Amino acid sequence: MVEKQNSPTQLRLKAMNWNNKIVFITGASSGIGEALAIALAKRGASLGLLARREEMLQELVAKVESNGKALALPADVTDANAGKSAAEKLKEHFGRVDVLIANAGIGGITDTKKLDAEYVAKVININLIGAVNSVAAVVPFMLEQKNGHIVAISSLAGYRGLKKSSAYCASKAGMSAFFESVRLDLAGTGIDVSIIHPGFIKTPLTSGRENTMPFLMELEDGTNRIIRAIEKRKKSYAFPLPLASFARLGLVLPTSVYDYIAGKKNYRE
Ligand SMILES: NC(=O)c1ccc[n+]([C@@H]2O[C@H](COP(=O)([O-])OP(=O)(O)OC[C@H]3O[C@@H](n4cnc5c(N)ncnc54)[C@H](OP(=O)(O)O)[C@@H]3O)[C@@H](O)[C@H]2O)c1
């Protein structure tokens, strides 16, 4: 009898088991990063948790300790050396780094009529350069292992410009392009790259906004969707579907039509 062979993709899907996976999460002290940490610890992963607020990281370590193992790695993602030494500590502690979730980020309003270039630089430095630093910190280990998974938490806001969001949109558009290039560079090395484009999720980043955020998701729903996309090693995942479809449509609309529609939408006060 001829035994049915699994394709390489099937083998990878089969192999996706969080148990004993070493996952490095940036921006782990609140919102999506914290929720991912809790959910992945329940699935058996060991975690490296990076953010600036050490106390919150220590609280999270205590929370997930009963499920998995976790290490607080207080650092600022804009500091390349601090990111590198955090990744080294993680590798020293657990022996490997299997997954990077480059999630650290800030939002914020930017109104071009009162443009604060320093603030724009800050947002781009944290959201884009911070993610670049995180990738630089783990890629040498993953290349050595001939295995790894790099996950970028980008945004639907990276598809096209939005009102009062120039810094955020630019940072996320840059992030998506950066990680796409990273994927092409790493093809054939055993390292996969997933770019996640969430819509609105209830976290401290979106709290307190008066303007309507369409299809606003509960944190648990958003986190579960992200985890499923990582498990399937999706190259790109945009959600929720209605908003993602609208964002994709925006990419092919003539600019004047896009400007007309987007000019009427204001997701920030
Ligand atoms: N919520 C949404 O609707 C939504 C939608 C699409 C994409 N996203 C993206 O998802 C990611 C997480 O956002 P969130 O909604 O969970 O927001 P959040 O609750 O405000 O969490 C942001 C995290 O990033 C960390 N962070 C910020 N600046 C940092 C820095 N310089 N160095 C290290 N860590 C830093 C924060 O920790 P510390 O302050 O302790 O450093 C915090 O843990 C962001 O990249 C965001 O753009 C969110």
CSV table of N, CA and C in Angstrom, one decimal, residues 159-160 245-263 265:
chain,number,residue,atom,x,y,z
A,159,TYR,N,-2.9,50.7,4.8
A,159,TYR,CA,-3.3,50.5,3.4
A,159,TYR,C,-3.3,51.9,2.6
A,160,ARG,N,-3.9,52.9,3.2
A,160,ARG,CA,-3.9,54.2,2.6
A,160,ARG,C,-4.0,55.2,3.7
A,245,SER,N,-12.1,44.4,3.6
A,245,SER,CA,-12.6,44.5,2.2
A,245,SER,C,-12.6,45.9,1.7
A,246,PHE,N,-13.1,46.7,2.6
A,246,PHE,CA,-13.2,48.2,2.4
A,246,PHE,C,-11.8,48.8,2.2
A,247,ALA,N,-10.9,48.4,3.0
A,247,ALA,CA,-9.5,48.9,3.0
A,247,ALA,C,-8.9,48.4,1.7
A,248,ARG,N,-9.1,47.2,1.3
A,248,ARG,CA,-8.5,46.6,0.0
A,248,ARG,C,-9.1,47.3,-1.2
A,249,LEU,N,-10.4,47.6,-1.1
A,249,LEU,CA,-11.1,48.4,-2.2
A,249,LEU,C,-10.4,49.7,-2.4
A,250,GLY,N,-10.1,50.3,-1.2
A,250,GLY,CA,-9.4,51.6,-1.2
A,250,GLY,C,-8.1,51.6,-2.0
A,251,LEU,N,-7.4,50.5,-2.1
A,251,LEU,CA,-6.2,50.4,-2.8
A,251,LEU,C,-6.4,50.5,-4.3
A,252,VAL,N,-7.5,50.1,-4.8
A,252,VAL,CA,-7.7,50.1,-6.3
A,252,VAL,C,-8.6,51.3,-6.7
A,253,LEU,N,-9.2,52.0,-5.8
A,253,LEU,CA,-10.0,53.2,-6.2
A,253,LEU,C,-9.2,54.3,-6.8
A,254,PRO,N,-9.7,55.0,-7.8
A,254,PRO,CA,-9.0,56.2,-8.3
A,254,PRO,C,-8.9,57.2,-7.1
A,255,THR,N,-7.8,57.9,-7.1
A,255,THR,CA,-7.5,58.8,-5.9
A,255,THR,C,-8.6,59.8,-5.6
A,256,SER,N,-9.3,60.3,-6.7
A,256,SER,CA,-10.3,61.3,-6.4
A,256,SER,C,-11.5,60.7,-5.7
A,257,VAL,N,-11.8,59.4,-6.1
A,257,VAL,CA,-12.9,58.7,-5.4
A,257,VAL,C,-12.5,58.4,-4.0
A,258,TYR,N,-11.3,57.9,-3.8
A,258,TYR,CA,-10.8,57.6,-2.5
A,258,TYR,C,-10.9,58.8,-1.6
A,259,ASP,N,-10.3,59.9,-2.1
A,259,ASP,CA,-10.3,61.2,-1.3
A,259,ASP,C,-11.8,61.6,-0.9
A,260,TYR,N,-12.7,61.4,-1.8
A,260,TYR,CA,-14.1,61.8,-1.5
A,260,TYR,C,-14.6,60.9,-0.3
A,261,ILE,N,-14.4,59.6,-0.4
A,261,ILE,CA,-14.9,58.7,0.6
A,261,ILE,C,-14.2,58.9,1.9
A,262,ALA,N,-12.8,58.8,1.8
A,262,ALA,CA,-12.0,58.9,3.1
A,262,ALA,C,-12.1,60.3,3.7
A,263,GLY,N,-12.4,61.3,2.9
A,263,GLY,CA,-12.5,62.7,3.5
A,263,GLY,C,-13.7,62.8,4.4
A,265,LYS,N,-14.7,60.3,6.4
A,265,LYS,CA,-14.5,59.4,7.5
A,265,LYS,C,-13.5,60.1,8.5
